[in-house]
The first five atom37 places (N, CA, C, CB, O) and aatype in JSON, in Angstrom:
{
  "aatype": [20, 20, 20, 20, 20, 20, 20, 20, 20, 20, 20, 20, 20, 20, 20, 20, 20, 20, 20, 20, 20, 20, 20, 20, 20, 20, 20, 20, 20, 20, 20, 20, 20, 20, 20, 20, 20, 20, 20, 20, 20, 20, 20, 20, 20, 20, 20, 20, 20, 20, 20, 20, 20, 20, 20, 20, 20, 20, 20, 20, 20, 20, 20, 20, 20, 20, 20, 20, 20, 20, 20, 20, 20, 20, 20, 20, 20, 20, 20, 20, 20, 20, 20],
  "atom_mask": [
    [1, 1, 1, 1, 1],
    [1, 1, 1, 1, 1],
    [1, 1, 1, 1, 1],
    [1, 1, 1, 1, 1],
    [1, 1, 1, 1, 1],
    [1, 1, 1, 1, 1],
    [1, 1, 1, 1, 1],
    [1, 1, 1, 1, 1],
    [1, 1, 1, 1, 1],
    [1, 1, 1, 1, 1],
    [1, 1, 1, 1, 1],
    [1, 1, 1, 1, 1],
    [1, 1, 1, 1, 1],
    [1, 1, 1, 1, 1],
    [1, 1, 1, 1, 1],
    [1, 1, 1, 1, 1],
    [1, 1, 1, 1, 1],
    [1, 1, 1, 1, 1],
    [1, 1, 1, 1, 1],
    [1, 1, 1, 1, 1],
    [1, 1, 1, 1, 1],
    [1, 1, 1, 1, 1],
    [1, 1, 1, 1, 1],
    [1, 1, 1, 1, 1],
    [1, 1, 1, 1, 1],
    [1, 1, 1, 1, 1],
    [1, 1, 1, 1, 1],
    [1, 1, 1, 1, 1],
    [1, 1, 1, 1, 1],
    [1, 1, 1, 1, 1],
    [1, 1, 1, 1, 1],
    [1, 1, 1, 1, 1],
    [1, 1, 1, 1, 1],
    [1, 1, 1, 1, 1],
    [1, 1, 1, 1, 1],
    [1, 1, 1, 1, 1],
    [1, 1, 1, 1, 1],
    [1, 1, 1, 1, 1],
    [1, 1, 1, 1, 1],
    [1, 1, 1, 1, 1],
    [1, 1, 1, 1, 1],
    [1, 1, 1, 1, 1],
    [1, 1, 1, 1, 1],
    [1, 1, 1, 1, 1],
    [1, 1, 1, 1, 1],
    [1, 1, 1, 1, 1],
    [1, 1, 1, 1, 1],
    [1, 1, 1, 1, 1],
    [1, 1, 1, 1, 1],
    [1, 1, 1, 1, 1],
    [1, 1, 1, 1, 1],
    [1, 1, 1, 1, 1],
    [1, 1, 1, 1, 1],
    [1, 1, 1, 1, 1],
    [1, 1, 1, 1, 1],
    [1, 1, 1, 1, 1],
    [1, 1, 1, 1, 1],
    [1, 1, 1, 1, 1],
    [1, 1, 1, 1, 1],
    [1, 1, 1, 1, 1],
    [1, 1, 1, 1, 1],
    [1, 1, 1, 1, 1],
    [1, 1, 1, 1, 1],
    [1, 1, 1, 1, 1],
    [1, 1, 1, 1, 1],
    [1, 1, 1, 1, 1],
    [1, 1, 1, 1, 1],
    [1, 1, 1, 1, 1],
    [1, 1, 1, 1, 1],
    [1, 1, 1, 1, 1],
    [1, 1, 1, 1, 1],
    [1, 1, 1, 1, 1],
    [1, 1, 1, 1, 1],
    [1, 1, 1, 1, 1],
    [1, 1, 1, 1, 1],
    [1, 1, 1, 1, 1],
    [1, 1, 1, 1, 1],
    [1, 1, 1, 1, 1],
    [1, 1, 1, 1, 1],
    [1, 1, 1, 1, 1],
    [1, 1, 1, 1, 1],
    [1, 1, 1, 1, 1],
    [1, 1, 1, 1, 1]
  ],
  "atom_positions": [
    [[25.18, 16.3, -45.26], [25.98, 15.28, -43.35], [25.75, 16.04, -42.65], [27.82, 14.87, -42.87], [25.35, 17.18, -42.85]],
    [[26.09, 15.21, -41.21], [25.6, 14.84, -40.4], [26.82, 16.54, -39.43], [25.68, 12.85, -40.24], [26.69, 16.8, -38.24]],
    [[27.34, 16.97, -39.93], [28.21, 17.61, -39.48], [28.1, 18.63, -40.25], [29.32, 17.06, -39.36], [29.27, 18.91, -40.5]],
    [[27.47, 19.32, -40.77], [26.59, 20.39, -41.46], [25.28, 20.91, -40.94], [26.25, 19.92, -42.68], [24.54, 21.84, -41.26]],
    [[25.29, 19.61, -39.67], [24.13, 20.62, -38.83], [24.18, 20.6, -36.63], [22.15, 19.69, -39.52], [23.33, 20.75, -35.76]],
    [[25.51, 20.36, -36.65], [26.07, 20.52, -35.4], [27.41, 20.66, -34.68], [25.7, 19.8, -35.0], [28.53, 20.16, -34.6]],
    [[26.91, 21.28, -34.37], [27.92, 22.63, -33.45], [28.47, 21.96, -32.19], [26.85, 24.22, -32.77], [27.95, 22.46, -31.19]],
    [[28.89, 21.48, -32.06], [29.69, 20.47, -30.18], [30.8, 21.91, -30.02], [31.22, 17.95, -30.52], [31.49, 22.41, -30.91]],
    [[30.68, 22.33, -28.62], [30.78, 23.19, -27.98], [31.99, 22.71, -26.62], [29.33, 23.58, -27.71], [31.9, 21.7, -25.92]],
    [[32.88, 23.6, -26.56], [33.74, 22.72, -25.22], [34.06, 24.23, -24.24], [35.72, 21.66, -25.91], [34.71, 25.23, -24.53]],
    [[33.17, 23.79, -22.75], [33.26, 25.31, -22.3], [33.42, 24.62, -20.31], [31.29, 26.59, -22.94], [32.7, 24.14, -19.44]],
    [[35.14, 25.12, -20.54], [35.21, 24.75, -19.22], [34.85, 23.46, -18.77], [34.55, 25.53, -18.6], [35.36, 22.85, -19.7]],
    [[34.41, 22.66, -18.12], [33.96, 21.95, -17.7], [31.93, 21.11, -18.14], [34.4, 22.62, -16.6], [31.06, 20.47, -17.55]],
    [[32.17, 21.69, -19.48], [30.93, 21.24, -20.2], [31.6, 20.86, -21.34], [29.72, 22.3, -20.44], [32.8, 21.1, -21.26]],
    [[31.23, 20.32, -22.45], [30.63, 19.28, -23.82], [29.18, 19.65, -23.78], [30.82, 17.33, -23.62], [28.28, 19.09, -23.15]],
    [[29.09, 21.34, -25.03], [27.88, 21.61, -25.43], [27.8, 20.74, -26.76], [27.64, 23.14, -25.57], [28.69, 20.67, -27.6]],
    [[26.47, 20.04, -26.79], [26.33, 18.93, -28.77], [24.53, 19.96, -29.28], [25.7, 15.69, -28.36], [23.36, 19.57, -29.19]],
    [[24.93, 20.92, -29.63], [23.36, 21.08, -30.67], [23.3, 20.85, -31.91], [22.76, 22.39, -30.79], [24.24, 20.67, -32.69]],
    [[22.18, 20.86, -32.12], [21.58, 20.22, -33.47], [20.5, 20.91, -34.5], [20.88, 19.0, -33.04], [19.36, 20.45, -34.53]],
    [[20.73, 21.65, -35.06], [20.59, 21.98, -35.66], [19.05, 21.5, -36.8], [21.72, 21.98, -35.72], [18.53, 22.46, -37.37]],
    [[18.65, 20.57, -36.98], [18.1, 19.55, -37.47], [16.66, 17.91, -36.7], [19.51, 19.19, -37.84], [16.63, 16.69, -36.87]],
    [[16.19, 18.42, -36.28], [15.31, 17.41, -35.74], [16.3, 15.97, -35.7], [13.84, 17.28, -36.79], [16.59, 15.54, -36.82]],
    [[16.86, 15.17, -34.52], [17.09, 14.18, -34.68], [16.81, 13.02, -33.13], [18.37, 14.42, -35.29], [17.16, 13.08, -31.95]],
    [[16.22, 12.32, -33.73], [15.19, 11.66, -32.89], [16.02, 9.79, -32.32], [13.48, 11.54, -34.16], [15.56, 8.7, -32.67]],
    [[16.95, 9.95, -31.63], [17.31, 8.33, -30.73], [18.55, 8.67, -30.74], [17.01, 6.57, -31.47], [19.26, 8.01, -29.97]],
    [[19.01, 9.39, -31.29], [21.1, 8.61, -31.49], [21.16, 9.09, -30.3], [22.75, 9.37, -32.87], [20.44, 9.74, -29.54]],
    [[23.09, 8.22, -30.34], [23.61, 7.42, -29.5], [24.47, 8.29, -28.65], [24.26, 6.33, -30.15], [25.14, 7.38, -28.15]],
    [[25.02, 9.53, -28.05], [26.25, 9.99, -27.93], [27.04, 9.06, -27.32], [26.3, 11.13, -27.31], [26.28, 8.11, -27.49]],
    [[27.77, 8.69, -26.87], [29.15, 8.35, -26.9], [30.02, 8.79, -26.37], [29.56, 8.36, -27.74], [30.33, 9.75, -27.06]],
    [[31.06, 8.71, -25.07], [32.37, 9.96, -24.77], [33.15, 8.53, -24.62], [32.34, 11.44, -23.02], [32.34, 7.63, -24.38]],
    [[34.21, 8.16, -24.68], [35.48, 7.7, -24.17], [36.56, 8.18, -24.69], [35.61, 6.47, -24.24], [36.74, 8.94, -25.65]],
    [[37.55, 7.44, -23.67], [39.63, 8.14, -24.02], [40.09, 6.98, -24.92], [41.17, 8.17, -22.13], [40.08, 5.75, -25.07]],
    [[40.5, 8.19, -25.44], [41.43, 7.64, -26.83], [42.36, 6.73, -26.55], [42.28, 8.72, -27.57], [42.95, 5.98, -27.33]],
    [[42.45, 6.82, -25.52], [44.25, 6.12, -24.96], [43.63, 4.83, -24.46], [45.39, 7.15, -23.31], [44.35, 3.91, -24.86]],
    [[42.23, 4.2, -23.5], [41.94, 3.56, -23.75], [40.76, 2.23, -24.63], [42.28, 3.9, -23.21], [40.49, 1.03, -24.7]],
    [[40.57, 2.99, -24.92], [38.75, 3.2, -24.9], [37.68, 3.2, -23.93], [38.18, 2.3, -25.53], [36.5, 3.07, -24.21]],
    [[38.0, 3.32, -23.14], [37.46, 2.96, -21.89], [36.05, 4.35, -21.85], [38.93, 3.03, -20.47], [36.17, 5.54, -21.57]],
    [[34.6, 3.45, -22.3], [33.81, 4.85, -22.37], [33.31, 5.35, -21.0], [32.49, 4.73, -23.33], [32.62, 4.87, -20.1]],
    [[33.93, 6.48, -21.21], [33.36, 7.48, -19.84], [31.74, 8.05, -20.21], [34.59, 9.18, -19.61], [31.55, 8.98, -19.42]],
    [[30.56, 7.88, -21.04], [29.2, 7.97, -21.01], [28.95, 7.85, -22.11], [28.62, 8.96, -20.51], [29.56, 8.11, -23.15]],
    [[27.32, 7.15, -21.71], [26.7, 7.15, -23.32], [24.81, 7.79, -22.73], [26.77, 4.83, -24.32], [24.04, 7.89, -21.77]],
    [[24.9, 7.94, -23.53], [23.02, 8.42, -24.12], [22.71, 7.99, -25.57], [22.68, 10.4, -24.23], [23.41, 7.57, -26.5]],
    [[21.15, 8.31, -25.38], [20.56, 8.31, -26.16], [19.33, 9.03, -25.94], [20.56, 7.29, -26.48], [18.52, 8.83, -25.04]],
    [[19.26, 10.3, -27.33], [18.83, 11.64, -26.88], [18.6, 11.98, -28.0], [19.68, 12.55, -26.12], [19.39, 11.66, -28.89]],
    [[17.09, 12.99, -28.38], [16.83, 12.95, -29.09], [17.05, 15.28, -29.0], [15.61, 11.74, -29.2], [16.93, 16.07, -28.06]],
    [[17.36, 15.45, -30.49], [17.26, 16.56, -30.79], [16.56, 17.77, -31.09], [17.55, 16.44, -31.17], [17.05, 18.85, -31.43]],
    [[15.61, 17.52, -30.97], [14.98, 18.94, -30.96], [14.46, 20.3, -30.93], [14.89, 19.01, -30.92], [14.43, 20.65, -29.75]],
    [[14.27, 20.73, -31.3], [14.08, 22.21, -31.81], [15.76, 22.98, -30.88], [12.03, 23.04, -31.07], [16.16, 23.57, -29.88]],
    [[16.14, 22.43, -32.07], [18.0, 22.93, -31.79], [18.4, 22.99, -30.41], [18.44, 24.61, -32.34], [19.46, 23.56, -30.15]],
    [[17.33, 22.25, -29.04], [17.22, 22.72, -27.89], [19.77, 21.59, -27.87], [15.01, 21.9, -26.61], [20.36, 20.83, -28.64]],
    [[20.11, 22.27, -26.57], [21.41, 21.7, -26.63], [21.52, 20.18, -25.25], [22.61, 23.25, -26.31], [21.07, 20.02, -24.12]],
    [[22.02, 19.71, -25.81], [23.04, 18.24, -25.11], [23.8, 18.67, -23.78], [24.53, 17.64, -26.34], [24.81, 19.2, -24.23]],
    [[23.86, 18.75, -22.57], [25.04, 19.21, -22.09], [25.65, 17.47, -21.03], [24.61, 20.96, -21.05], [25.03, 16.56, -20.49]],
    [[26.76, 17.71, -21.17], [28.13, 16.35, -21.02], [28.81, 17.07, -19.39], [29.89, 16.42, -22.94], [29.36, 18.17, -19.53]],
    [[28.79, 16.72, -18.53], [29.86, 17.45, -17.57], [30.64, 16.71, -17.57], [29.63, 17.81, -16.23], [30.34, 15.55, -17.32]],
    [[32.29, 17.15, -17.91], [33.28, 16.65, -18.29], [34.18, 16.89, -16.73], [33.76, 17.33, -19.76], [35.37, 16.94, -16.4]],
    [[32.9, 17.0, -16.08], [34.55, 17.56, -14.43], [35.58, 16.9, -14.27], [34.25, 17.41, -12.6], [36.8, 16.98, -14.09]],
    [[34.59, 16.09, -14.42], [35.38, 14.49, -13.18], [35.96, 13.42, -14.65], [33.37, 13.05, -11.73], [35.69, 12.22, -14.69]],
    [[36.68, 14.05, -15.66], [38.08, 12.88, -16.4], [38.36, 13.61, -16.66], [38.22, 11.73, -17.46], [37.98, 14.67, -17.15]],
    [[39.76, 12.8, -16.15], [41.18, 12.95, -16.43], [41.85, 14.05, -17.15], [41.51, 11.96, -17.04], [41.08, 14.83, -17.69]],
    [[42.84, 14.23, -17.25], [43.82, 14.34, -18.67], [43.92, 13.73, -19.67], [44.88, 14.24, -18.58], [44.78, 12.84, -19.62]],
    [[43.18, 13.86, -20.99], [43.9, 13.74, -21.84], [43.01, 12.97, -23.24], [45.06, 13.05, -21.17], [42.22, 12.04, -23.09]],
    [[43.17, 13.28, -23.9], [42.02, 13.27, -25.59], [40.26, 12.03, -25.07], [43.55, 11.86, -27.65], [39.8, 11.21, -24.27]],
    [[40.05, 12.7, -26.09], [38.86, 12.12, -25.5], [37.94, 11.32, -27.17], [37.83, 13.7, -24.5], [38.62, 11.51, -28.18]],
    [[37.23, 10.9, -27.31], [36.21, 10.43, -28.5], [35.02, 10.85, -28.75], [35.91, 9.25, -28.45], [34.58, 10.07, -27.91]],
    [[34.35, 11.22, -29.02], [33.11, 11.5, -28.97], [32.24, 11.26, -29.96], [33.03, 12.53, -28.73], [31.86, 12.31, -30.47]],
    [[31.97, 10.71, -30.24], [30.48, 9.42, -31.25], [29.07, 10.41, -31.51], [29.62, 7.55, -29.78], [28.76, 11.21, -30.63]],
    [[28.61, 10.35, -32.22], [27.37, 11.23, -32.51], [26.41, 9.94, -33.62], [27.98, 13.07, -33.49], [26.22, 10.63, -34.61]],
    [[25.8, 8.61, -33.92], [25.14, 7.48, -33.69], [23.54, 7.96, -34.0], [25.49, 6.9, -32.15], [22.79, 8.51, -33.2]],
    [[23.2, 7.52, -35.6], [22.51, 7.33, -36.16], [21.24, 6.41, -35.72], [23.16, 7.12, -36.95], [21.82, 5.33, -35.57]],
    [[19.76, 6.13, -35.38], [18.98, 4.97, -35.26], [20.06, 4.68, -37.1], [16.7, 5.23, -35.06], [21.22, 4.48, -36.73]],
    [[20.03, 4.63, -38.06], [20.19, 4.27, -39.42], [21.58, 3.43, -39.86], [20.11, 5.58, -40.16], [21.94, 2.68, -40.77]],
    [[22.28, 4.18, -38.27], [23.96, 3.61, -38.17], [24.75, 4.33, -39.06], [24.23, 1.97, -38.6], [25.62, 3.67, -39.62]],
    [[24.66, 6.05, -39.48], [25.49, 6.54, -39.45], [25.59, 7.17, -38.16], [25.54, 7.1, -40.42], [24.71, 7.23, -37.31]],
    [[27.31, 7.86, -38.09], [28.05, 8.3, -37.24], [29.25, 9.45, -37.68], [28.52, 7.14, -36.71], [30.43, 9.58, -38.0]],
    [[28.26, 10.01, -37.5], [29.72, 11.75, -36.8], [30.98, 11.82, -35.92], [29.0, 12.94, -35.64], [30.98, 12.87, -35.29]],
    [[32.04, 11.08, -35.66], [33.45, 11.78, -34.43], [34.02, 12.92, -34.01], [34.6, 11.5, -34.67], [34.06, 14.09, -34.38]],
    [[34.3, 12.48, -33.42], [35.18, 14.11, -33.13], [36.11, 13.9, -31.39], [33.5, 15.88, -32.92], [35.74, 13.52, -30.28]],
    [[37.44, 14.4, -31.97], [38.02, 14.47, -30.4], [38.0, 15.89, -29.53], [39.62, 14.05, -30.45], [37.7, 17.05, -29.83]],
    [[38.41, 15.31, -28.42], [38.62, 16.47, -27.64], [38.97, 16.18, -27.04], [38.0, 17.21, -27.24], [39.32, 16.9, -26.11]],
    [[40.79, 17.71, -26.01], [41.12, 17.54, -25.34], [41.46, 18.29, -24.03], [41.55, 17.17, -25.85], [41.8, 19.47, -23.93]],
    [[41.23, 16.9, -22.53], [41.61, 18.49, -21.99], [43.61, 17.7, -21.2], [39.76, 19.37, -20.08], [44.39, 16.74, -21.23]],
    [[43.33, 19.31, -20.52], [44.96, 19.54, -20.64], [44.56, 20.47, -19.65], [45.91, 20.07, -22.18], [45.4, 21.19, -19.12]]
  ]
}
């Protein structure tokens, strides 16, 4: 499944996503868990394990949901917290 082929890292003011298989036209959405406000959405292709970096330095304290959706509609989501 998707969870076996990706890594999410939280580094200071960045969320870094790396897929270890090629994945075209995936949509990555970051939203606040508290009010479901969408913070960012990108459609990207992961090729040759190149990481995708999201700058979260402007985000408020709280919990956020990150969701990766494939063109087929399968998705993977997880949480990260800023304290």
